[in-house]
GROMACS .gro file of C-alpha atoms in nm:
model
  250
    1ARG     CA    1  -0.002  -0.001   0.000
    2TYR     CA    2   0.153   0.332  -0.115
    3THR     CA    3  -0.001   0.684  -0.104
    4LEU     CA    4   0.092   0.909  -0.390
    5PRO     CA    5   0.154   1.286  -0.347
    6ASP     CA    6  -0.202   1.370  -0.465
    7GLY     CA    7  -0.359   1.145  -0.201
    8ILE     CA    8  -0.438   0.855  -0.434
    9VAL     CA    9  -0.366   0.517  -0.278
   10LEU     CA   10  -0.198   0.237  -0.474
   11ARG     CA   11  -0.282  -0.100  -0.316
   12SER     CA   12  -0.165  -0.449  -0.403
   13MET     CA   13  -0.305  -0.769  -0.251
   14SER     CA   14  -0.144  -1.099  -0.331
   15GLY     CA   15  -0.247  -1.450  -0.230
   16GLU     CA   16  -0.127  -1.810  -0.241
   17HIS     CA   17  -0.321  -2.104  -0.121
   18GLU     CA   18  -0.207  -2.466  -0.139
   19TRP     CA   19  -0.398  -2.770  -0.015
   20THR     CA   20  -0.401  -3.140  -0.053
   21GLN     CA   21  -0.704  -3.378  -0.047
   22ASP     CA   22  -0.695  -3.750  -0.031
   23VAL     CA   23  -1.018  -3.943  -0.073
   24ILE     CA   24  -1.043  -4.306   0.034
   25ALA     CA   25  -1.382  -4.476   0.021
   26LEU     CA   26  -1.463  -4.843   0.104
   27THR     CA   27  -1.795  -5.021   0.093
   28SER     CA   28  -1.811  -5.398   0.153
   29ASP     CA   29  -2.056  -5.688   0.188
   30ASP     CA   30  -1.859  -5.965   0.364
   31SER     CA   31  -2.128  -6.225   0.307
   32ALA     CA   32  -2.103  -6.175  -0.067
   33ARG     CA   33  -1.725  -6.107  -0.061
   34ALA     CA   34  -1.804  -5.797  -0.269
   35GLY     CA   35  -1.725  -5.431  -0.231
   36TYR     CA   36  -1.633  -5.095  -0.376
   37SER     CA   37  -1.315  -4.897  -0.319
   38LEU     CA   38  -1.208  -4.550  -0.432
   39ASP     CA   39  -0.865  -4.400  -0.395
   40GLY     CA   40  -0.835  -4.040  -0.533
   41GLY     CA   41  -0.669  -3.716  -0.454
   42THR     CA   42  -0.569  -3.371  -0.552
   43SER     CA   43  -0.302  -3.121  -0.455
   44GLN     CA   44  -0.417  -2.777  -0.554
   45THR     CA   45  -0.239  -2.441  -0.598
   46ILE     CA   46  -0.430  -2.110  -0.608
   47LEU     CA   47  -0.246  -1.784  -0.692
   48SER     CA   48  -0.419  -1.447  -0.696
   49GLU     CA   49  -0.333  -1.080  -0.747
   50GLU     CA   50  -0.531  -0.757  -0.722
   51ILE     CA   51  -0.404  -0.397  -0.781
   52ASP     CA   52  -0.625  -0.110  -0.696
   53LEU     CA   53  -0.623   0.275  -0.719
   54LEU     CA   54  -0.826   0.445  -0.453
   55SER     CA   55  -0.910   0.820  -0.456
   56PRO     CA   56  -0.921   1.035  -0.147
   57THR     CA   57  -1.254   1.017   0.030
   58THR     CA   58  -1.263   1.374   0.166
   59GLY     CA   59  -1.473   1.520  -0.117
   60LYS     CA   60  -1.821   1.454  -0.251
   61LEU     CA   61  -1.690   1.220  -0.525
   62ASN     CA   62  -1.456   0.929  -0.475
   63TRP     CA   63  -1.369   0.628  -0.689
   64VAL     CA   64  -1.192   0.298  -0.711
   65LEU     CA   65  -1.018   0.143  -1.012
   66GLY     CA   66  -0.853  -0.198  -1.015
   67GLY     CA   67  -0.777  -0.531  -1.176
   68SER     CA   68  -0.754  -0.881  -1.057
   69TRP     CA   69  -0.613  -1.216  -1.174
   70LEU     CA   70  -0.653  -1.572  -1.049
   71TYR     CA   71  -0.479  -1.902  -1.133
   72ARG     CA   72  -0.587  -2.243  -1.001
   73ASP     CA   73  -0.418  -2.571  -1.071
   74VAL     CA   74  -0.649  -2.870  -0.998
   75PRO     CA   75  -0.488  -3.210  -1.063
   76TRP     CA   76  -0.705  -3.513  -0.986
   77ASN     CA   77  -0.598  -3.874  -0.990
   78SER     CA   78  -0.847  -4.150  -0.923
   79ALA     CA   79  -0.874  -4.531  -0.910
   80SER     CA   80  -1.184  -4.719  -0.820
   81TYR     CA   81  -1.275  -5.095  -0.810
   82ASN     CA   82  -1.626  -5.238  -0.798
   83THR     CA   83  -1.677  -5.605  -0.713
   84PHE     CA   84  -2.050  -5.593  -0.632
   85PRO     CA   85  -2.260  -5.827  -0.859
   86PRO     CA   86  -2.257  -5.867  -1.150
   87TYR     CA   87  -1.883  -5.805  -1.103
   88SER     CA   88  -1.643  -6.005  -0.883
   89GLU     CA   89  -1.288  -5.998  -0.735
   90ALA     CA   90  -1.172  -6.183  -1.050
   91THR     CA   91  -1.365  -5.956  -1.288
   92PRO     CA   92  -1.410  -5.612  -1.125
   93GLU     CA   93  -1.535  -5.290  -1.286
   94THR     CA   94  -1.246  -5.037  -1.272
   95VAL     CA   95  -1.229  -4.664  -1.330
   96ILE     CA   96  -0.870  -4.534  -1.341
   97GLY     CA   97  -0.712  -4.217  -1.471
   98SER     CA   98  -0.621  -3.853  -1.435
   99ILE     CA   99  -0.838  -3.545  -1.522
  100PRO     CA  100  -0.646  -3.220  -1.439
  101LEU     CA  101  -0.816  -2.882  -1.475
  102TRP     CA  102  -0.684  -2.531  -1.471
  103GLN     CA  103  -0.877  -2.208  -1.399
  104ARG     CA  104  -0.753  -1.871  -1.524
  105GLN     CA  105  -0.973  -1.569  -1.450
  106ALA     CA  106  -0.919  -1.199  -1.482
  107GLY     CA  107  -1.122  -0.883  -1.426
  108VAL     CA  108  -1.104  -0.505  -1.437
  109PHE     CA  109  -1.347  -0.294  -1.236
  110GLY     CA  110  -1.430   0.056  -1.121
  111GLN     CA  111  -1.673   0.216  -0.880
  112VAL     CA  112  -1.780   0.578  -0.836
  113ASN     CA  113  -1.948   0.718  -0.515
  114TRP     CA  114  -2.115   1.054  -0.547
  115GLN     CA  115  -2.248   1.232  -0.239
  116PHE     CA  116  -2.478   1.471  -0.437
  117THR     CA  117  -2.659   1.602  -0.130
  118ASN     CA  118  -2.584   1.596   0.240
  119THR     CA  119  -2.808   1.292   0.288
  120LEU     CA  120  -2.804   1.111  -0.052
  121GLN     CA  121  -2.530   0.913  -0.218
  122PHE     CA  122  -2.528   0.748  -0.563
  123GLN     CA  123  -2.309   0.446  -0.633
  124LEU     CA  124  -2.219   0.298  -0.973
  125GLY     CA  125  -1.984   0.011  -1.024
  126VAL     CA  126  -1.889  -0.186  -1.336
  127ARG     CA  127  -1.669  -0.500  -1.378
  128GLY     CA  128  -1.541  -0.692  -1.684
  129ASN     CA  129  -1.481  -1.061  -1.632
  130TRP     CA  130  -1.286  -1.309  -1.833
  131ALA     CA  131  -1.234  -1.685  -1.781
  132ASN     CA  132  -1.019  -1.946  -1.961
  133ASN     CA  133  -1.052  -2.293  -1.805
  134PRO     CA  134  -0.877  -2.579  -1.994
  135GLY     CA  135  -0.870  -2.942  -1.897
  136ILE     CA  136  -0.673  -3.255  -2.017
  137GLY     CA  137  -0.660  -3.622  -1.938
  138TYR     CA  138  -0.915  -3.905  -1.926
  139LEU     CA  139  -1.057  -4.181  -1.720
  140THR     CA  140  -1.065  -4.541  -1.843
  141ILE     CA  141  -1.374  -4.741  -1.752
  142GLN     CA  142  -1.316  -5.110  -1.781
  143ILE     CA  143  -1.629  -5.323  -1.768
  144PRO     CA  144  -1.577  -5.703  -1.815
  145GLY     CA  145  -1.692  -5.831  -2.149
  146ILE     CA  146  -1.701  -5.500  -2.344
  147PRO     CA  147  -1.430  -5.270  -2.485
  148PRO     CA  148  -1.295  -4.992  -2.257
  149LEU     CA  149  -1.483  -4.664  -2.227
  150TYR     CA  150  -1.303  -4.336  -2.197
  151VAL     CA  151  -1.427  -4.032  -2.011
  152SER     CA  152  -1.247  -3.737  -2.163
  153ASN     CA  153  -1.158  -3.417  -1.985
  154VAL     CA  154  -1.006  -3.262  -2.302
  155SER     CA  155  -1.180  -2.927  -2.355
  156THR     CA  156  -1.152  -2.557  -2.276
  157PHE     CA  157  -1.418  -2.316  -2.143
  158LYS     CA  158  -1.375  -1.959  -2.250
  159GLY     CA  159  -1.621  -1.685  -2.148
  160ASP     CA  160  -1.654  -1.321  -2.059
  161ALA     CA  161  -1.926  -1.109  -1.898
  162LEU     CA  162  -2.004  -0.754  -1.792
  163THR     CA  163  -2.136  -0.715  -1.443
  164GLY     CA  164  -2.209  -0.418  -1.214
  165LYS     CA  165  -2.411  -0.250  -0.945
  166VAL     CA  166  -2.614   0.068  -0.917
  167GLY     CA  167  -2.738   0.193  -0.577
  168LEU     CA  168  -2.879   0.482  -0.381
  169ASN     CA  169  -2.799   0.541  -0.007
  170TRP     CA  170  -2.994   0.781   0.215
  171THR     CA  171  -2.884   0.900   0.557
  172PRO     CA  172  -3.161   1.133   0.678
  173ILE     CA  173  -3.006   1.173   1.025
  174ALA     CA  174  -2.695   1.033   1.188
  175GLY     CA  175  -2.732   0.675   1.280
  176GLN     CA  176  -3.012   0.596   1.031
  177TYR     CA  177  -2.906   0.451   0.695
  178PHE     CA  178  -3.133   0.336   0.416
  179TYR     CA  179  -3.020   0.175   0.096
  180ALA     CA  180  -3.143   0.027  -0.230
  181PHE     CA  181  -2.947  -0.128  -0.509
  182ALA     CA  182  -2.951  -0.364  -0.806
  183ALA     CA  183  -2.655  -0.579  -0.900
  184ARG     CA  184  -2.560  -0.848  -1.154
  185GLY     CA  185  -2.317  -1.124  -1.071
  186TYR     CA  186  -2.137  -1.392  -1.280
  187LYS     CA  187  -1.982  -1.733  -1.228
  188PRO     CA  188  -1.790  -1.885  -1.518
  189GLY     CA  189  -1.892  -2.213  -1.672
  190THR     CA  190  -1.660  -2.509  -1.686
  191ILE     CA  191  -1.582  -2.806  -1.906
  192ASN     CA  192  -1.807  -3.110  -1.892
  193PRO     CA  193  -1.630  -3.445  -1.916
  194GLY     CA  194  -1.797  -3.705  -2.136
  195ILE     CA  195  -1.745  -4.034  -2.322
  196SER     CA  196  -1.487  -4.019  -2.598
  197ALA     CA  197  -1.397  -4.267  -2.872
  198THR     CA  198  -1.021  -4.289  -2.797
  199PRO     CA  199  -0.793  -4.199  -2.497
  200GLY     CA  200  -0.737  -3.825  -2.476
  201SER     CA  201  -0.968  -3.728  -2.761
  202PRO     CA  202  -1.226  -3.449  -2.703
  203SER     CA  203  -1.556  -3.575  -2.568
  204GLY     CA  204  -1.783  -3.336  -2.754
  205SER     CA  205  -1.990  -3.285  -2.440
  206PRO     CA  206  -2.124  -2.927  -2.410
  207ASP     CA  207  -1.965  -2.704  -2.149
  208SER     CA  208  -2.173  -2.609  -1.844
  209LYS     CA  209  -2.317  -2.264  -1.899
  210PRO     CA  210  -2.206  -1.959  -1.700
  211GLU     CA  211  -2.424  -1.866  -1.405
  212TYR     CA  212  -2.576  -1.520  -1.383
  213LEU     CA  213  -2.751  -1.361  -1.084
  214ASN     CA  214  -2.961  -1.052  -1.083
  215ASP     CA  215  -3.000  -0.920  -0.721
  216TYR     CA  216  -3.234  -0.643  -0.594
  217GLU     CA  217  -3.209  -0.531  -0.234
  218ILE     CA  218  -3.360  -0.268  -0.010
  219GLY     CA  219  -3.293  -0.218   0.358
  220TRP     CA  220  -3.240  -0.002   0.669
  221LYS     CA  221  -2.956  -0.003   0.927
  222GLY     CA  222  -3.003   0.209   1.235
  223ARG     CA  223  -2.889   0.291   1.586
  224LEU     CA  224  -3.144   0.335   1.859
  225ALA     CA  225  -3.139   0.417   2.232
  226GLY     CA  226  -2.827   0.630   2.201
  227GLY     CA  227  -2.646   0.364   2.001
  228ARG     CA  228  -2.713   0.086   2.250
  229ILE     CA  229  -2.943  -0.098   2.007
  230LEU     CA  230  -2.830  -0.182   1.657
  231THR     CA  231  -3.100  -0.266   1.402
  232GLN     CA  232  -3.096  -0.411   1.050
  233LEU     CA  233  -3.398  -0.481   0.831
  234GLY     CA  234  -3.381  -0.572   0.468
  235GLY     CA  235  -3.534  -0.758   0.181
  236TYR     CA  236  -3.398  -0.902  -0.150
  237TRP     CA  237  -3.500  -1.078  -0.462
  238ASP     CA  238  -3.253  -1.298  -0.652
  239ASP     CA  239  -3.309  -1.409  -1.008
  240TYR     CA  240  -3.066  -1.687  -1.106
  241GLN     CA  241  -2.995  -1.798  -1.462
  242ASN     CA  242  -2.824  -2.132  -1.525
  243MET     CA  243  -2.766  -2.190  -1.148
  244GLN     CA  244  -2.467  -2.421  -1.091
  245GLN     CA  245  -2.503  -2.696  -0.825
  246ASN     CA  246  -2.256  -2.960  -0.704
  247ILE     CA  247  -2.413  -3.304  -0.692
  248PHE     CA  248  -2.244  -3.594  -0.518
  249TYR     CA  249  -2.328  -3.949  -0.623
  250PRO     CA  250  -2.210  -4.194  -0.350
   0.00000   0.00000   0.00000
């Protein structure tokens, strides 16, 4: 964080996050000498950077300009064995392979706050979003009696979107704050693995669509009884388009 001679603040925020996940699942039926086992794992790296310019806040007009970047490396290795009928220990169903994924996202943004009267403030923010999420690798599904099946992760999702927020804040007296705003959010889509004809060839499955959210909110935040009581009352309406959900199949 560095303050320029004219009062504008230059701020940089960097992040690094690394974590490892190992998944081991076992299901068995001793009487049938059958079971299912899964051994998978990932060791992820997330790097991020944001650089901002912030104007002084002493006047009626202040602003923020900035840009951000994110990189995420998501390797995934998996091996599973199924010996439940109609399979057996001698002829199991197996799913083995590696399906790495990368996420690369960037954005530029700006916001203006205008105190156009002593009690009313107007806010306007705009953000440009870009995503490039490639994947490689495949899983091999071996079912006894038929040729191998391949689940391909070879694809790339690319997308961009413009999002923003417009709002009005009203402070009629000190300690009483009313607000209303409308905002649009965005979550990038991602690749969708699917069956491919040969190992490592593109699956042809359509990518999952980007998620969009239109959010409308109105509310009041106040201080009562000389500041000893803090109150907050609000309402919102969310309109999702192509909502993304994680589904786990045990």
